[in-house]
């Protein structure tokens, strides 16, 4: 369930991130420089959020923080549906800060829950399979970031996006709708799926401590 939750969370980012490269010029009428400042705000917020989420994870539990972060990310992501060229650019940057800050929680909690899952597996089976878990975890990351852009491209192409080697051209309404779907709707769907997966993940600190070590693995 942790692996599925991680897949859903990463897939949302992998769908939304490339879509924003179209969202900024086509929907917001923003420049590539503005696009760069958005990502600067996003990743700066993600970086500075780590001590905050570390403290909250210890206080409220990793799974709880993971679920809340996914839920709040879905809410903020939906606000892209209200975006337009008329809105202040500061609001766009604010979205980036919020999404980066919340993304820091999903990143940290997912990484922190993986060792717990490994330890629980050791205690329940007596086998050391950390390499298998880490390998699957890494494969999921690569799969999500390969599938996301491919899906975004397929949706754009299927809804009439006009590709041009001479920069952005005027697009049909269906293509603009596709950009909205990839940037704002599908990431919310994947966040909800991630939350549903986490509701099935019942490994708490108490359950981990109570798990009996079958033997002493070497």
mmCIF file with all atom_site columns, N, CA and C in Angstrom, residues 167-199:
data_model
loop_
_atom_site.group_PDB
_atom_site.id
_atom_site.type_symbol
_atom_site.label_atom_id
_atom_site.label_alt_id
_atom_site.label_comp_id
_atom_site.label_asym_id
_atom_site.label_entity_id
_atom_site.label_seq_id
_atom_site.pdbx_PDB_ins_code
_atom_site.Cartn_x
_atom_site.Cartn_y
_atom_site.Cartn_z
_atom_site.occupancy
_atom_site.B_iso_or_equiv
_atom_site.pdbx_formal_charge
_atom_site.auth_seq_id
_atom_site.auth_comp_id
_atom_site.auth_asym_id
_atom_site.auth_atom_id
_atom_site.pdbx_PDB_model_num
ATOM 1  N N  . UNK A 1 167 ? 7.465   27.905 -31.817 1.00 0.00 ? 167 UNK A N  1
ATOM 2  C CA . UNK A 1 167 ? 6.915   28.443 -30.578 1.00 0.00 ? 167 UNK A CA 1
ATOM 3  C C  . UNK A 1 167 ? 5.448   28.102 -30.434 1.00 0.00 ? 167 UNK A C  1
ATOM 4  N N  . UNK A 1 168 ? 4.808   28.687 -29.436 1.00 0.00 ? 168 UNK A N  1
ATOM 5  C CA . UNK A 1 168 ? 3.400   28.405 -29.163 1.00 0.00 ? 168 UNK A CA 1
ATOM 6  C C  . UNK A 1 168 ? 2.515   29.107 -30.186 1.00 0.00 ? 168 UNK A C  1
ATOM 7  N N  . UNK A 1 169 ? 1.541   28.380 -30.681 1.00 0.00 ? 169 UNK A N  1
ATOM 8  C CA . UNK A 1 169 ? 0.578   28.924 -31.632 1.00 0.00 ? 169 UNK A CA 1
ATOM 9  C C  . UNK A 1 169 ? -0.793  28.917 -30.974 1.00 0.00 ? 169 UNK A C  1
ATOM 10 N N  . UNK A 1 170 ? -1.730  29.599 -31.581 1.00 0.00 ? 170 UNK A N  1
ATOM 11 C CA . UNK A 1 170 ? -3.081  29.640 -31.031 1.00 0.00 ? 170 UNK A CA 1
ATOM 12 C C  . UNK A 1 170 ? -3.669  28.232 -31.039 1.00 0.00 ? 170 UNK A C  1
ATOM 13 N N  . UNK A 1 171 ? -4.202  27.837 -29.888 1.00 0.00 ? 171 UNK A N  1
ATOM 14 C CA . UNK A 1 171 ? -4.688  26.480 -29.719 1.00 0.00 ? 171 UNK A CA 1
ATOM 15 C C  . UNK A 1 171 ? -6.217  26.447 -29.671 1.00 0.00 ? 171 UNK A C  1
ATOM 16 N N  . UNK A 1 172 ? -6.812  25.323 -30.091 1.00 0.00 ? 172 UNK A N  1
ATOM 17 C CA . UNK A 1 172 ? -8.264  25.194 -29.963 1.00 0.00 ? 172 UNK A CA 1
ATOM 18 C C  . UNK A 1 172 ? -8.665  25.072 -28.501 1.00 0.00 ? 172 UNK A C  1
ATOM 19 N N  . UNK A 1 173 ? -9.927  25.320 -28.209 1.00 0.00 ? 173 UNK A N  1
ATOM 20 C CA . UNK A 1 173 ? -10.427 25.256 -26.836 1.00 0.00 ? 173 UNK A CA 1
ATOM 21 C C  . UNK A 1 173 ? -10.213 23.876 -26.229 1.00 0.00 ? 173 UNK A C  1
ATOM 22 N N  . UNK A 1 174 ? -10.330 22.841 -27.051 1.00 0.00 ? 174 UNK A N  1
ATOM 23 C CA . UNK A 1 174 ? -10.152 21.481 -26.535 1.00 0.00 ? 174 UNK A CA 1
ATOM 24 C C  . UNK A 1 174 ? -8.726  21.277 -26.017 1.00 0.00 ? 174 UNK A C  1
ATOM 25 N N  . UNK A 1 175 ? -7.748  21.879 -26.678 1.00 0.00 ? 175 UNK A N  1
ATOM 26 C CA . UNK A 1 175 ? -6.369  21.750 -26.225 1.00 0.00 ? 175 UNK A CA 1
ATOM 27 C C  . UNK A 1 175 ? -6.150  22.496 -24.909 1.00 0.00 ? 175 UNK A C  1
ATOM 28 N N  . UNK A 1 176 ? -6.751  23.664 -24.776 1.00 0.00 ? 176 UNK A N  1
ATOM 29 C CA . UNK A 1 176 ? -6.659  24.411 -23.514 1.00 0.00 ? 176 UNK A CA 1
ATOM 30 C C  . UNK A 1 176 ? -7.303  23.613 -22.385 1.00 0.00 ? 176 UNK A C  1
ATOM 31 N N  . UNK A 1 177 ? -8.431  22.974 -22.695 1.00 0.00 ? 177 UNK A N  1
ATOM 32 C CA . UNK A 1 177 ? -9.091  22.127 -21.694 1.00 0.00 ? 177 UNK A CA 1
ATOM 33 C C  . UNK A 1 177 ? -8.180  20.982 -21.281 1.00 0.00 ? 177 UNK A C  1
ATOM 34 N N  . UNK A 1 178 ? -7.465  20.409 -22.238 1.00 0.00 ? 178 UNK A N  1
ATOM 35 C CA . UNK A 1 178 ? -6.540  19.318 -21.932 1.00 0.00 ? 178 UNK A CA 1
ATOM 36 C C  . UNK A 1 178 ? -5.442  19.786 -20.979 1.00 0.00 ? 178 UNK A C  1
ATOM 37 N N  . UNK A 1 179 ? -4.964  21.007 -21.174 1.00 0.00 ? 179 UNK A N  1
ATOM 38 C CA . UNK A 1 179 ? -3.935  21.561 -20.287 1.00 0.00 ? 179 UNK A CA 1
ATOM 39 C C  . UNK A 1 179 ? -4.476  21.694 -18.868 1.00 0.00 ? 179 UNK A C  1
ATOM 40 N N  . UNK A 1 180 ? -5.702  22.200 -18.751 1.00 0.00 ? 180 UNK A N  1
ATOM 41 C CA . UNK A 1 180 ? -6.338  22.298 -17.434 1.00 0.00 ? 180 UNK A CA 1
ATOM 42 C C  . UNK A 1 180 ? -6.476  20.920 -16.788 1.00 0.00 ? 180 UNK A C  1
ATOM 43 N N  . UNK A 1 181 ? -6.891  19.939 -17.570 1.00 0.00 ? 181 UNK A N  1
ATOM 44 C CA . UNK A 1 181 ? -7.097  18.590 -17.033 1.00 0.00 ? 181 UNK A CA 1
ATOM 45 C C  . UNK A 1 181 ? -5.789  18.018 -16.489 1.00 0.00 ? 181 UNK A C  1
ATOM 46 N N  . UNK A 1 182 ? -4.721  18.163 -17.248 1.00 0.00 ? 182 UNK A N  1
ATOM 47 C CA . UNK A 1 182 ? -3.433  17.597 -16.839 1.00 0.00 ? 182 UNK A CA 1
ATOM 48 C C  . UNK A 1 182 ? -2.803  18.363 -15.677 1.00 0.00 ? 182 UNK A C  1
ATOM 49 N N  . UNK A 1 183 ? -3.005  19.672 -15.652 1.00 0.00 ? 183 UNK A N  1
ATOM 50 C CA . UNK A 1 183 ? -2.375  20.493 -14.619 1.00 0.00 ? 183 UNK A CA 1
ATOM 51 C C  . UNK A 1 183 ? -3.160  20.521 -13.321 1.00 0.00 ? 183 UNK A C  1
ATOM 52 N N  . UNK A 1 184 ? -4.496  20.380 -13.397 1.00 0.00 ? 184 UNK A N  1
ATOM 53 C CA . UNK A 1 184 ? -5.312  20.599 -12.205 1.00 0.00 ? 184 UNK A CA 1
ATOM 54 C C  . UNK A 1 184 ? -6.226  19.447 -11.827 1.00 0.00 ? 184 UNK A C  1
ATOM 55 N N  . UNK A 1 185 ? -6.722  18.691 -12.791 1.00 0.00 ? 185 UNK A N  1
ATOM 56 C CA . UNK A 1 185 ? -7.731  17.677 -12.474 1.00 0.00 ? 185 UNK A CA 1
ATOM 57 C C  . UNK A 1 185 ? -7.097  16.315 -12.173 1.00 0.00 ? 185 UNK A C  1
ATOM 58 N N  . UNK A 1 186 ? -6.281  15.825 -13.077 1.00 0.00 ? 186 UNK A N  1
ATOM 59 C CA . UNK A 1 186 ? -5.689  14.495 -12.886 1.00 0.00 ? 186 UNK A CA 1
ATOM 60 C C  . UNK A 1 186 ? -4.810  14.403 -11.635 1.00 0.00 ? 186 UNK A C  1
ATOM 61 N N  . UNK A 1 187 ? -4.010  15.440 -11.296 1.00 0.00 ? 187 UNK A N  1
ATOM 62 C CA . UNK A 1 187 ? -3.248  15.356 -10.048 1.00 0.00 ? 187 UNK A CA 1
ATOM 63 C C  . UNK A 1 187 ? -4.135  15.237 -8.808  1.00 0.00 ? 187 UNK A C  1
ATOM 64 N N  . UNK A 1 188 ? -5.313  15.842 -8.854  1.00 0.00 ? 188 UNK A N  1
ATOM 65 C CA . UNK A 1 188 ? -6.239  15.705 -7.725  1.00 0.00 ? 188 UNK A CA 1
ATOM 66 C C  . UNK A 1 188 ? -6.741  14.273 -7.638  1.00 0.00 ? 188 UNK A C  1
ATOM 67 N N  . UNK A 1 189 ? -7.036  13.676 -8.785  1.00 0.00 ? 189 UNK A N  1
ATOM 68 C CA . UNK A 1 189 ? -7.493  12.289 -8.805  1.00 0.00 ? 189 UNK A CA 1
ATOM 69 C C  . UNK A 1 189 ? -6.427  11.359 -8.233  1.00 0.00 ? 189 UNK A C  1
ATOM 70 N N  . UNK A 1 190 ? -5.171  11.553 -8.640  1.00 0.00 ? 190 UNK A N  1
ATOM 71 C CA . UNK A 1 190 ? -4.104  10.696 -8.123  1.00 0.00 ? 190 UNK A CA 1
ATOM 72 C C  . UNK A 1 190 ? -3.873  10.924 -6.629  1.00 0.00 ? 190 UNK A C  1
ATOM 73 N N  . UNK A 1 191 ? -4.047  12.160 -6.161  1.00 0.00 ? 191 UNK A N  1
ATOM 74 C CA . UNK A 1 191 ? -3.916  12.430 -4.720  1.00 0.00 ? 191 UNK A CA 1
ATOM 75 C C  . UNK A 1 191 ? -4.975  11.687 -3.928  1.00 0.00 ? 191 UNK A C  1
ATOM 76 N N  . UNK A 1 192 ? -6.197  11.696 -4.433  1.00 0.00 ? 192 UNK A N  1
ATOM 77 C CA . UNK A 1 192 ? -7.288  10.980 -3.758  1.00 0.00 ? 192 UNK A CA 1
ATOM 78 C C  . UNK A 1 192 ? -7.005  9.479  -3.737  1.00 0.00 ? 192 UNK A C  1
ATOM 79 N N  . UNK A 1 193 ? -6.513  8.952  -4.848  1.00 0.00 ? 193 UNK A N  1
ATOM 80 C CA . UNK A 1 193 ? -6.154  7.535  -4.888  1.00 0.00 ? 193 UNK A CA 1
ATOM 81 C C  . UNK A 1 193 ? -5.032  7.232  -3.901  1.00 0.00 ? 193 UNK A C  1
ATOM 82 N N  . UNK A 1 194 ? -4.073  8.150  -3.790  1.00 0.00 ? 194 UNK A N  1
ATOM 83 C CA . UNK A 1 194 ? -2.997  7.974  -2.824  1.00 0.00 ? 194 UNK A CA 1
ATOM 84 C C  . UNK A 1 194 ? -3.515  7.948  -1.398  1.00 0.00 ? 194 UNK A C  1
ATOM 85 N N  . UNK A 1 195 ? -4.471  8.816  -1.094  1.00 0.00 ? 195 UNK A N  1
ATOM 86 C CA . UNK A 1 195 ? -5.076  8.842  0.240   1.00 0.00 ? 195 UNK A CA 1
ATOM 87 C C  . UNK A 1 195 ? -5.788  7.523  0.525   1.00 0.00 ? 195 UNK A C  1
ATOM 88 N N  . UNK A 1 196 ? -6.524  7.013  -0.459  1.00 0.00 ? 196 UNK A N  1
ATOM 89 C CA . UNK A 1 196 ? -7.223  5.738  -0.283  1.00 0.00 ? 196 UNK A CA 1
ATOM 90 C C  . UNK A 1 196 ? -6.238  4.604  -0.018  1.00 0.00 ? 196 UNK A C  1
ATOM 91 N N  . UNK A 1 197 ? -5.107  4.627  -0.697  1.00 0.00 ? 197 UNK A N  1
ATOM 92 C CA . UNK A 1 197 ? -4.081  3.606  -0.448  1.00 0.00 ? 197 UNK A CA 1
ATOM 93 C C  . UNK A 1 197 ? -3.546  3.711  0.978   1.00 0.00 ? 197 UNK A C  1
ATOM 94 N N  . UNK A 1 198 ? -3.315  4.937  1.431   1.00 0.00 ? 198 UNK A N  1
ATOM 95 C CA . UNK A 1 198 ? -2.758  5.128  2.771   1.00 0.00 ? 198 UNK A CA 1
ATOM 96 C C  . UNK A 1 198 ? -3.732  4.732  3.867   1.00 0.00 ? 198 UNK A C  1
ATOM 97 N N  . UNK A 1 199 ? -5.040  4.798  3.587   1.00 0.00 ? 199 UNK A N  1
ATOM 98 C CA . UNK A 1 199 ? -6.006  4.344  4.594   1.00 0.00 ? 199 UNK A CA 1
ATOM 99 C C  . UNK A 1 199 ? -5.875  2.844  4.836   1.00 0.00 ? 199 UNK A C  1
#
